[in-house]
Each structure stands twice: as structure tokens, then as C-alpha cells.
XYZ file of N, CA, C and O in Angstrom:
776
model
N -11.680 55.158 107.333
C -11.856 53.855 106.698
C -10.680 53.587 105.769
O -10.224 54.459 105.051
N -10.176 52.370 105.739
C -9.029 52.000 104.928
C -9.391 51.639 103.499
O -8.554 51.626 102.638
N -10.637 51.316 103.243
C -11.027 50.761 101.953
C -11.881 51.793 101.222
O -13.053 51.948 101.490
N -11.277 52.529 100.293
C -12.002 53.572 99.571
C -12.993 52.953 98.600
O -12.688 52.011 97.891
N -14.186 53.497 98.554
C -15.220 52.989 97.664
C -15.661 54.089 96.721
O -15.787 55.236 97.098
N -15.904 53.708 95.499
C -16.414 54.654 94.524
C -17.738 54.191 93.935
O -18.351 54.909 93.178
N -18.182 52.985 94.294
C -19.387 52.444 93.665
C -20.665 52.926 94.327
O -21.730 52.785 93.755
N -20.574 53.482 95.534
C -21.755 54.000 96.195
C -22.705 52.942 96.709
O -23.876 53.209 96.947
N -22.243 51.731 96.887
C -23.101 50.659 97.402
C -23.410 50.913 98.866
O -22.553 51.353 99.613
N -24.626 50.622 99.293
C -24.946 50.788 100.705
C -24.232 49.745 101.542
O -23.905 48.670 101.067
N -24.008 50.078 102.784
C -23.360 49.145 103.695
C -24.286 47.971 103.974
O -25.494 48.134 104.075
N -23.703 46.794 104.080
C -24.454 45.594 104.424
C -24.361 45.429 105.932
O -23.283 45.325 106.476
N -25.476 45.428 106.605
C -25.484 45.316 108.066
C -25.995 43.949 108.480
O -26.705 43.285 107.740
N -25.648 43.571 109.698
C -26.138 42.306 110.227
C -25.221 41.166 109.878
O -24.347 41.271 109.038
N -25.408 40.061 110.560
C -24.574 38.899 110.329
C -23.270 39.007 111.088
O -22.787 40.089 111.375
N -22.712 37.876 111.410
C -21.485 37.851 112.183
C -20.281 37.714 111.271
O -20.290 36.942 110.323
N -19.224 38.466 111.589
C -17.979 38.409 110.838
C -16.935 37.672 111.673
O -16.748 37.960 112.851
N -16.257 36.717 111.043
C -15.143 36.012 111.660
C -13.883 36.438 110.931
O -13.782 36.291 109.708
N -12.920 36.959 111.656
C -11.658 37.424 111.094
C -10.611 36.325 111.254
O -10.371 35.851 112.361
N -10.003 35.915 110.142
C -8.942 34.911 110.159
C -7.635 35.643 109.904
O -7.416 36.183 108.818
N -6.769 35.680 110.926
C -5.536 36.465 110.878
C -4.346 35.604 111.310
O -3.809 35.771 112.402
N -3.919 34.652 110.454
C -2.873 33.723 110.864
C -1.515 34.372 111.131
O -0.734 33.864 111.929
N -1.210 35.488 110.494
C 0.090 36.134 110.685
C 0.046 37.225 111.749
O 1.048 37.876 112.020
N -1.129 37.453 112.354
C -1.244 38.480 113.387
C -1.012 39.884 112.861
O -0.388 40.717 113.522
N -1.536 40.184 111.680
C -1.305 41.477 111.039
C -2.273 42.571 111.474
O -2.007 43.742 111.279
N -3.404 42.177 112.021
C -4.404 43.154 112.447
C -3.986 43.647 113.825
O -3.893 42.874 114.771
N -3.743 44.952 113.919
C -3.065 45.479 115.090
C -3.895 45.981 116.235
O -3.428 46.813 116.985
N -5.099 45.533 116.436
C -5.884 46.028 117.561
C -6.586 44.881 118.264
O -6.572 43.756 117.796
N -7.165 45.194 119.391
C -8.008 44.209 120.066
C -9.322 44.169 119.298
O -10.059 45.138 119.260
N -9.580 43.077 118.664
C -10.714 42.955 117.762
C -12.048 43.152 118.469
O -12.304 42.530 119.490
N -12.924 44.031 117.916
C -14.258 44.140 118.480
C -15.114 42.929 118.126
O -16.086 42.636 118.783
N -14.717 42.203 117.085
C -15.446 41.012 116.683
C -14.653 39.774 117.036
O -13.739 39.806 117.851
N -15.004 38.690 116.407
C -14.349 37.426 116.700
C -13.170 37.221 115.751
O -13.272 37.471 114.551
N -12.043 36.747 116.300
C -10.833 36.547 115.513
C -10.236 35.178 115.834
O -10.221 34.766 116.982
N -9.749 34.496 114.793
C -9.027 33.240 114.978
C -7.680 33.372 114.273
O -7.507 34.186 113.368
N -6.722 32.523 114.695
C -5.367 32.641 114.176
C -4.934 31.468 113.307
O -3.844 31.495 112.767
N -5.791 30.472 113.157
C -5.365 29.313 112.366
C -6.515 28.762 111.529
O -7.683 29.016 111.793
N -6.118 27.983 110.523
C -7.098 27.311 109.666
C -7.995 26.400 110.490
O -9.214 26.400 110.330
N -7.395 25.639 111.377
C -8.165 24.699 112.193
C -9.174 25.441 113.071
O -10.332 25.016 113.182
N -8.762 26.528 113.715
C -9.684 27.307 114.542
C -10.835 27.846 113.697
O -11.987 27.852 114.134
N -10.541 28.280 112.487
C -11.581 28.796 111.595
C -12.579 27.700 111.252
O -13.792 27.909 111.322
N -12.088 26.532 110.888
C -12.979 25.433 110.511
C -13.822 24.976 111.701
O -15.009 24.681 111.541
N -13.210 24.925 112.892
C -13.975 24.555 114.090
C -15.066 25.571 114.376
O -16.199 25.220 114.694
N -14.732 26.868 114.262
C -15.696 27.929 114.570
C -16.847 27.951 113.574
O -17.990 28.211 113.934
N -16.583 27.686 112.308
C -17.634 27.759 111.285
C -18.417 26.451 111.142
O -19.448 26.428 110.463
N -17.966 25.379 111.786
C -18.627 24.075 111.640
C -20.090 24.109 112.076
O -20.935 23.442 111.484
N -20.400 24.903 113.080
C -21.772 24.956 113.568
C -22.637 25.991 112.881
O -23.799 26.168 113.241
N -22.097 26.690 111.890
C -22.851 27.744 111.220
C -22.859 29.011 112.051
O -22.107 29.155 113.009
N -23.710 29.939 111.693
C -23.848 31.179 112.436
C -22.870 32.275 112.050
O -22.928 33.372 112.592
N -21.957 31.998 111.118
C -21.015 33.021 110.663
C -21.444 33.450 109.273
O -21.485 32.651 108.344
N -21.790 34.722 109.129
C -22.233 35.227 107.835
C -21.052 35.456 106.897
O -21.080 35.060 105.747
N -20.000 36.111 107.410
C -18.848 36.483 106.582
C -17.560 36.055 107.261
O -17.364 36.305 108.443
N -16.679 35.431 106.492
C -15.330 35.140 106.956
C -14.394 36.057 106.186
O -14.407 36.073 104.949
N -13.589 36.842 106.904
C -12.591 37.716 106.292
C -11.221 37.105 106.544
O -10.789 36.978 107.685
N -10.553 36.693 105.472
C -9.240 36.057 105.553
C -8.176 37.097 105.231
O -8.164 37.652 104.123
N -7.294 37.374 106.180
C -6.226 38.358 105.982
C -5.038 37.643 105.360
O -4.430 36.771 105.977
N -4.715 38.006 104.119
C -3.649 37.344 103.362
C -2.541 38.345 103.063
O -2.422 38.840 101.950
N -1.732 38.622 104.055
C -0.677 39.601 103.843
C 0.681 39.154 104.288
O 1.630 39.910 104.254
N 0.813 37.913 104.702
C 2.103 37.417 105.178
C 3.095 37.351 104.029
O 2.740 37.022 102.892
N 4.353 37.647 104.317
C 5.384 37.520 103.287
C 5.915 36.096 103.201
O 6.682 35.773 102.301
N 5.523 35.227 104.123
C 5.929 33.821 104.058
C 5.127 33.148 102.947
O 3.916 32.997 103.044
N 5.803 32.773 101.877
C 5.108 32.277 100.697
C 4.286 31.029 100.986
O 3.171 30.890 100.494
N 4.798 30.122 101.792
C 4.058 28.895 102.089
C 2.749 29.206 102.799
O 1.699 28.651 102.469
N 2.780 30.107 103.778
C 1.557 30.460 104.509
C 0.585 31.195 103.607
O -0.603 30.911 103.589
N 1.107 32.127 102.822
C 0.240 32.933 101.972
C -0.503 32.070 100.958
O -1.677 32.271 100.708
N 0.164 31.096 100.389
C -0.481 30.278 99.372
C -1.269 29.116 99.953
O -1.952 28.409 99.234
N -1.210 28.891 101.276
C -2.049 27.879 101.920
C -3.448 28.427 102.182
O -4.411 27.664 102.279
N -3.587 29.745 102.294
C -4.885 30.338 102.613
C -5.956 30.105 101.551
O -7.126 29.950 101.895
N -5.618 30.054 100.258
C -6.671 29.723 99.286
C -7.328 28.369 99.550
O -8.519 28.197 99.299
N -6.556 27.414 100.077
C -7.154 26.116 100.422
C -8.218 26.272 101.509
O -9.257 25.619 101.471
N -7.954 27.133 102.487
C -8.950 27.404 103.527
C -10.221 27.969 102.902
O -11.327 27.558 103.247
N -10.067 28.907 101.977
C -11.233 29.491 101.305
C -12.030 28.396 100.600
O -13.258 28.349 100.699
N -11.334 27.498 99.916
C -12.015 26.400 99.232
C -12.790 25.510 100.199
O -13.929 25.124 99.920
N -12.196 25.201 101.348
C -12.887 24.378 102.346
C -14.124 25.088 102.881
O -15.180 24.470 103.061
N -14.009 26.377 103.139
C -15.149 27.141 103.644
C -16.282 27.181 102.622
O -17.452 27.010 102.977
N -15.943 27.408 101.365
C -16.977 27.492 100.336
C -17.646 26.139 100.119
O -18.860 26.062 99.942
N -16.861 25.057 100.152
C -17.444 23.724 99.960
C -18.327 23.324 101.138
O -19.282 22.570 100.973
N -18.028 23.839 102.322
C -18.816 23.461 103.506
C -20.234 24.009 103.441
O -21.151 23.426 104.003
N -20.406 25.142 102.778
C -21.729 25.760 102.692
C -22.220 26.352 104.007
O -23.388 26.695 104.140
N -21.330 26.504 104.992
C -21.737 26.982 106.308
C -21.490 28.467 106.527
O -21.811 28.982 107.597
N -20.889 29.127 105.552
C -20.668 30.575 105.665
C -21.329 31.265 104.485
O -21.447 30.693 103.405
N -21.769 32.484 104.719
C -22.443 33.226 103.661
C -21.502 33.668 102.553
O -21.773 33.481 101.378
N -20.373 34.252 102.941
C -19.424 34.719 101.938
C -18.027 34.772 102.545
O -17.868 34.862 103.757
N -17.044 34.704 101.661
C -15.645 34.772 102.081
C -15.006 35.978 101.410
O -15.020 36.096 100.181
N -14.463 36.855 102.246
C -13.780 38.066 101.783
C -12.294 37.872 102.047
O -11.896 37.500 103.147
N -11.476 38.130 101.051
C -10.029 38.031 101.214
C -9.475 39.449 101.292
O -9.703 40.266 100.405
N -8.779 39.739 102.388
C -8.195 41.060 102.625
C -6.730 40.994 102.214
O -5.959 40.185 102.742
N -6.344 41.825 101.243
C -4.983 41.828 100.710
C -4.427 43.251 100.698
O -5.183 44.213 100.592
N -3.075 43.388 100.781
C -2.473 44.713 100.736
C -2.324 45.259 99.317
O -2.176 46.466 99.119
N -2.326 44.370 98.326
C -2.233 44.783 96.920
C -2.701 43.624 96.048
O -2.967 42.530 96.540
N -2.791 43.865 94.751
C -3.337 42.865 93.823
C -2.212 41.987 93.261
O -1.722 42.238 92.162
N -1.820 40.962 93.989
C -0.836 39.987 93.546
C -1.584 39.030 92.620
O -2.446 38.276 93.069
N -1.279 39.075 91.329
C -2.073 38.345 90.336
C -2.197 36.856 90.648
O -3.301 36.299 90.664
N -1.079 36.173 90.913
C -1.143 34.728 91.158
C -1.936 34.401 92.416
O -2.701 33.433 92.440
N -1.779 35.200 93.443
C -2.510 34.962 94.686
C -4.013 35.174 94.476
O -4.829 34.351 94.895
N -4.376 36.271 93.796
C -5.793 36.522 93.536
C -6.404 35.419 92.685
O -7.538 34.996 92.920
N -5.654 34.948 91.680
C -6.169 33.865 90.845
C -6.412 32.606 91.673
O -7.409 31.909 91.483
N -5.512 32.314 92.600
C -5.666 31.138 93.450
C -6.897 31.257 94.352
O -7.668 30.303 94.496
N -7.098 32.438 94.930
C -8.292 32.651 95.753
C -9.563 32.566 94.906
O -10.561 32.000 95.334
N -9.533 33.109 93.696
C -10.704 33.042 92.817
C -11.048 31.595 92.485
O -12.201 31.174 92.562
N -10.041 30.798 92.129
C -10.273 29.374 91.810
C -10.885 28.625 92.988
O -11.640 27.669 92.796
N -10.551 29.049 94.192
C -11.063 28.371 95.388
C -12.393 28.939 95.875
O -12.902 28.501 96.902
N -12.949 29.917 95.165
C -14.309 30.366 95.449
C -14.463 31.633 96.257
O -15.572 31.922 96.722
N -13.396 32.433 96.454
C -13.536 33.697 97.192
C -14.639 34.536 96.560
O -14.767 34.598 95.335
N -15.434 35.172 97.392
C -16.536 35.998 96.896
C -16.094 37.421 96.578
O -16.576 38.025 95.619
N -15.202 37.973 97.408
C -14.768 39.357 97.246
C -13.316 39.510 97.670
O -12.816 38.742 98.492
N -12.672 40.561 97.126
C -11.358 40.999 97.591
C -11.504 42.396 98.162
O -12.158 43.259 97.560
N -10.885 42.625 99.308
C -10.807 43.963 99.892
C -9.335 44.352 99.905
O -8.545 43.773 100.650
N -8.953 45.283 99.032
C -7.573 45.757 98.962
C -7.451 46.901 99.962
O -8.101 47.932 99.814
N -6.621 46.680 100.993
C -6.544 47.637 102.104
C -5.102 47.995 102.434
O -4.182 47.235 102.137
N -4.930 49.136 103.075
C -3.623 49.599 103.533
C -3.238 48.823 104.786
O -3.821 49.031 105.845
N -2.252 47.938 104.683
C -1.859 47.113 105.818
C -1.047 47.888 106.846
O -0.821 47.406 107.942
N -0.608 49.073 106.514
C 0.086 49.908 107.484
C -0.842 50.394 108.582
O -0.404 50.725 109.677
N -2.146 50.448 108.287
C -3.146 50.908 109.256
C -4.281 49.897 109.374
O -5.427 50.264 109.564
N -3.965 48.629 109.283
C -4.986 47.590 109.278
C -5.555 47.375 110.672
O -4.824 47.144 111.620
N -6.874 47.495 110.790
C -7.538 47.211 112.059
C -8.851 46.490 111.785
O -9.388 46.546 110.688
N -9.347 45.794 112.799
C -10.536 44.964 112.609
C -11.781 45.790 112.304
O -12.637 45.362 111.546
N -11.880 46.983 112.881
C -13.039 47.835 112.593
C -13.049 48.236 111.120
O -14.101 48.257 110.470
N -11.878 48.551 110.576
C -11.781 48.900 109.157
C -12.127 47.728 108.260
O -12.779 47.886 107.230
N -11.699 46.539 108.653
C -12.024 45.340 107.870
C -13.523 45.084 107.903
O -14.141 44.803 106.880
N -14.118 45.217 109.086
C -15.560 45.004 109.203
C -16.327 46.030 108.366
O -17.297 45.687 107.680
N -15.883 47.276 108.397
C -16.540 48.310 107.593
C -16.377 48.026 106.106
O -17.335 48.141 105.336
N -15.164 47.637 105.686
C -14.926 47.320 104.278
C -15.775 46.125 103.840
O -16.359 46.138 102.754
N -15.878 45.105 104.681
C -16.675 43.919 104.349
C -18.148 44.275 104.192
O -18.868 43.662 103.416
N -18.601 45.286 104.919
C -19.989 45.720 104.814
C -20.271 46.585 103.602
O -21.423 46.854 103.283
N -19.238 47.043 102.916
C -19.412 47.929 101.755
C -18.932 47.319 100.441
O -18.655 48.033 99.484
N -18.822 46.022 100.395
C -18.349 45.384 99.173
C -19.370 45.496 98.058
O -20.572 45.439 98.294
N -18.860 45.666 96.850
C -19.688 45.873 95.662
C -19.279 44.895 94.567
O -18.252 44.233 94.688
N -20.022 44.836 93.490
C -19.610 43.992 92.371
C -18.200 44.308 91.869
O -17.496 43.412 91.409
N -17.734 45.551 91.997
C -16.375 45.871 91.544
C -15.300 45.223 92.415
O -14.137 45.170 92.046
N -15.674 44.704 93.580
C -14.742 44.000 94.455
C -14.725 42.496 94.184
O -14.059 41.753 94.894
N -15.442 42.054 93.160
C -15.480 40.630 92.820
C -14.113 40.198 92.297
O -13.340 41.006 91.775
N -13.784 38.924 92.437
C -12.488 38.452 91.938
C -12.257 38.759 90.459
O -11.160 39.174 90.080
N -13.272 38.601 89.645
C -13.104 38.840 88.211
C -12.745 40.298 87.928
O -11.852 40.583 87.134
N -13.448 41.221 88.577
C -13.177 42.641 88.332
C -11.829 43.068 88.895
O -11.127 43.868 88.303
N -11.464 42.554 90.062
C -10.170 42.909 90.644
C -9.029 42.346 89.797
O -8.024 43.014 89.577
N -9.181 41.130 89.291
C -8.152 40.561 88.438
C -8.040 41.285 87.103
O -6.952 41.369 86.536
N -9.141 41.828 86.614
C -9.109 42.569 85.353
C -8.253 43.830 85.460
O -7.763 44.338 84.443
N -8.056 44.327 86.671
C -7.225 45.514 86.871
C -5.737 45.207 86.777
O -4.924 46.097 86.562
N -5.357 43.945 86.940
C -3.954 43.553 87.034
C -3.406 43.194 85.653
O -4.038 42.481 84.878
N -2.203 43.669 85.373
C -1.551 43.359 84.099
C -1.344 41.845 83.968
O -0.797 41.213 84.878
N -1.743 41.266 82.850
C -1.567 39.823 82.667
C -0.108 39.416 82.459
O 0.212 38.231 82.508
N 0.784 40.388 82.256
C 2.200 40.085 82.046
C 3.007 39.994 83.343
O 4.194 39.708 83.301
N 2.377 40.238 84.505
C 3.120 40.149 85.767
C 3.517 38.701 86.029
O 2.699 37.791 85.935
N 4.770 38.517 86.369
C 5.285 37.200 86.748
C 6.034 37.344 88.060
O 6.502 38.431 88.411
N 6.160 36.237 88.779
C 6.763 36.259 90.110
C 7.862 35.206 90.175
O 7.691 34.093 89.684
N 8.966 35.580 90.791
C 10.102 34.683 90.912
C 10.541 34.635 92.370
O 10.993 35.646 92.924
N 10.396 33.463 92.996
C 10.753 33.321 94.411
C 12.269 33.343 94.579
O 12.997 32.699 93.825
N 12.724 34.096 95.575
C 14.141 34.143 95.931
C 14.398 33.181 97.088
O 15.350 32.432 97.095
N 13.515 33.239 98.085
C 13.571 32.322 99.220
C 12.153 32.175 99.756
O 11.195 32.608 99.118
N 12.000 31.588 100.945
C 10.672 31.297 101.500
C 9.882 32.545 101.868
O 8.681 32.475 102.075
N 10.534 33.708 101.941
C 9.835 34.936 102.334
C 9.921 36.047 101.292
O 9.315 37.096 101.467
N 10.680 35.845 100.233
C 10.943 36.935 99.298
C 10.729 36.488 97.862
O 11.116 35.383 97.490
N 10.151 37.368 97.075
C 10.008 37.110 95.647
C 10.184 38.406 94.877
O 9.991 39.501 95.422
N 10.568 38.276 93.634
C 10.663 39.415 92.733
C 9.448 39.398 91.822
O 9.005 38.332 91.394
N 8.946 40.575 91.507
C 7.890 40.686 90.510
C 8.545 41.239 89.258
O 9.231 42.261 89.304
N 8.345 40.538 88.142
C 8.996 40.930 86.890
C 7.955 41.115 85.796
O 6.839 40.604 85.868
N 8.356 41.845 84.763
C 7.471 42.156 83.640
C 7.669 41.138 82.527
O 8.723 41.110 81.879
N 6.657 40.313 82.305
C 6.708 39.324 81.231
C 6.669 39.955 79.856
O 7.158 39.366 78.888
N 6.142 41.154 79.739
C 6.126 41.840 78.448
C 7.513 42.362 78.094
O 7.763 42.742 76.953
N 8.404 42.375 79.067
C 9.783 42.814 78.860
C 10.714 41.624 79.079
O 11.782 41.737 79.650
N 10.257 40.438 78.644
C 11.006 39.182 78.700
C 11.459 38.810 80.107
O 12.505 38.200 80.296
N 10.689 39.216 81.120
C 11.003 38.944 82.530
C 12.359 39.507 82.944
O 12.962 39.037 83.905
N 12.820 40.529 82.243
C 14.113 41.136 82.551
C 13.974 42.426 83.339
O 14.968 42.991 83.776
N 12.758 42.911 83.513
C 12.533 44.146 84.257
C 11.894 43.797 85.604
O 10.802 43.246 85.659
N 12.617 44.117 86.679
C 12.089 43.911 88.025
C 11.227 45.119 88.372
O 11.620 46.267 88.141
N 10.055 44.866 88.911
C 9.097 45.933 89.215
C 9.070 46.194 90.713
O 8.910 45.273 91.503
N 9.223 47.453 91.078
C 9.188 47.834 92.487
C 7.777 48.088 92.970
O 6.832 48.191 92.171
N 7.605 48.211 94.280
C 6.270 48.392 94.858
C 5.538 49.621 94.331
O 4.335 49.564 94.090
N 6.241 50.722 94.141
C 5.579 51.942 93.665
C 5.029 51.753 92.253
O 3.892 52.105 91.956
N 5.819 51.172 91.361
C 5.372 50.920 89.989
C 4.203 49.926 89.970
O 3.237 50.102 89.234
N 4.297 48.886 90.798
C 3.219 47.901 90.853
C 1.903 48.546 91.255
O 0.873 48.343 90.609
N 1.927 49.334 92.332
C 0.695 49.905 92.861
C 0.145 51.047 92.010
O -1.052 51.281 91.985
N 1.018 51.752 91.298
C 0.543 52.885 90.490
C 0.161 52.488 89.068
O -0.634 53.172 88.429
N 0.708 51.377 88.571
C 0.454 51.023 87.175
C 0.081 49.550 86.991
O -1.014 49.237 86.551
N 0.980 48.655 87.340
C 0.832 47.239 86.980
C -0.358 46.549 87.638
O -0.918 45.619 87.071
N -0.736 46.990 88.837
C -1.860 46.369 89.542
C -3.113 47.238 89.482
O -4.005 47.100 90.316
N -3.182 48.094 88.473
C -4.346 48.964 88.275
C -4.731 48.955 86.795
O -3.995 48.424 85.956
N -5.836 49.589 86.492
C -6.268 49.685 85.097
C -5.282 50.483 84.255
O -5.267 50.367 83.023
N -4.396 51.270 84.880
C -3.403 52.065 84.153
C -2.421 51.192 83.381
O -1.744 51.677 82.467
N -2.351 49.896 83.701
C -1.419 49.028 82.970
C -1.735 48.997 81.477
O -0.853 48.751 80.657
N -2.976 49.281 81.108
C -3.376 49.245 79.697
C -2.711 50.334 78.870
O -2.709 50.263 77.638
N -2.111 51.353 79.524
C -1.392 52.413 78.809
C 0.124 52.233 78.885
O 0.884 53.038 78.359
N 0.577 51.179 79.510
C 2.005 50.935 79.684
C 2.647 50.583 78.337
O 2.098 49.799 77.555
N 3.832 51.131 78.092
C 4.547 50.885 76.838
C 4.835 49.390 76.643
O 4.689 48.861 75.546
N 5.232 48.702 77.707
C 5.532 47.278 77.590
C 4.260 46.460 77.319
O 4.280 45.513 76.543
N 3.166 46.833 77.946
C 1.901 46.136 77.721
C 1.433 46.327 76.276
O 0.977 45.388 75.620
N 1.565 47.539 75.760
C 1.112 47.850 74.410
C 2.004 47.223 73.336
O 1.527 46.885 72.252
N 3.293 47.095 73.622
C 4.240 46.542 72.652
C 5.144 45.524 73.337
O 6.335 45.789 73.574
N 4.608 44.353 73.686
C 5.445 43.361 74.371
C 6.597 42.903 73.513
O 6.472 42.785 72.291
N 7.744 42.662 74.139
C 8.933 42.210 73.436
C 8.969 40.689 73.469
O 8.875 40.088 74.528
N 9.106 40.101 72.328
C 9.140 38.641 72.227
C 10.542 38.203 71.835
O 11.332 38.975 71.323
N 10.838 36.952 72.032
C 12.137 36.412 71.628
C 13.149 36.461 72.745
O 12.838 36.764 73.880
N 14.370 36.161 72.418
C 15.438 36.050 73.421
C 15.942 37.355 73.915
O 15.981 38.365 73.546
């Protein structure tokens, strides 16, 4: 399983899962139902019968990645799906905030190097209160800022260090996007001024 759990919640069984994978990141022949576009998702959910929609948000194309929260908002406003789970490779603060504002029910942080539909379905069945948007966002340092370089690339910088420190993937995943950020020197003593 790709999604490690520590809360001990029982698996939720039953109900149909619809996987929304616009970037084609899920690397197997799906045992469940999969769609590749917002329009296909809305058409499929229009008649009801879908308990959970899992939206895979891992594309590096910034325009596509930030369009997915709108889909979540449309699904939640329709009232035709039970819950919306957003599958992400890491806790990108701005992206998570956008999904939360649009009504996402849960986040599943998963290893995209081994992403498969069976793992997503299993993770969706084991979601707990700790996977709620509020709890997942609480793990992320509030000083993280993002600076777009082009349509596919952005830098993550430390706002507590006057946005002058670029943060690499290892630092983000080990400290800045976890509860460990609360022990970070920059978080504890942010630098203000020029």
C-alpha cells in the first residue's frame, strides 16, 4: 500500500470510486472506473451512483494543476457524490488551500513513483480525520511561498528567510511539509526586513 496510516481507522468498504486522472499519472489498467477530463467526470457523476471521486493532482503543468480545485468545487456543489478525495504527491500549501476552499473532503498523500489505482482505492477506503484538509494543512509550514518560473516549473522559497532560501524536495518532504517545521530555526526566528 502506498498510503501509510497510523490512525488505525477501519477500511471503508462499498460504494463506487471514480478516478480522475487528467495527466495520466496512474500507471496501470484501472480495476475501477477512470476518466481523463473534467467534462468526463461531470458527465459520469451527473446521474449519481458514485460514492467517492479521487482526483489525482500531480501534474507539473501549473495551469492544469490549479484548474482541478474548480472541478472539486463543482462536484461538491452538485451534491451527487459522497466525498471527494484529492491524491497528491506532497503537501503543496497553496494547492491544498485551494482544494480545501473548494470543498475537498480528504487528502491522500501518496508516492507517485509507484502510483496505481488499487493503491488509491485502498487509501480512499482508509481515510481518517487526520487526512482532513485542516489537519493536512496544519502540518505545512505557513512560511512556504511559491514562485513560478514558467508554465511547468516553480521554486519553493522560505518566507521566514525573506524568500531568499530556495527549498529542495528533500528539505520540503522531511521538514517544511511536516510537523517538523515547528522546530525549524527559520520558523522559530523569522527574519524580517530587507
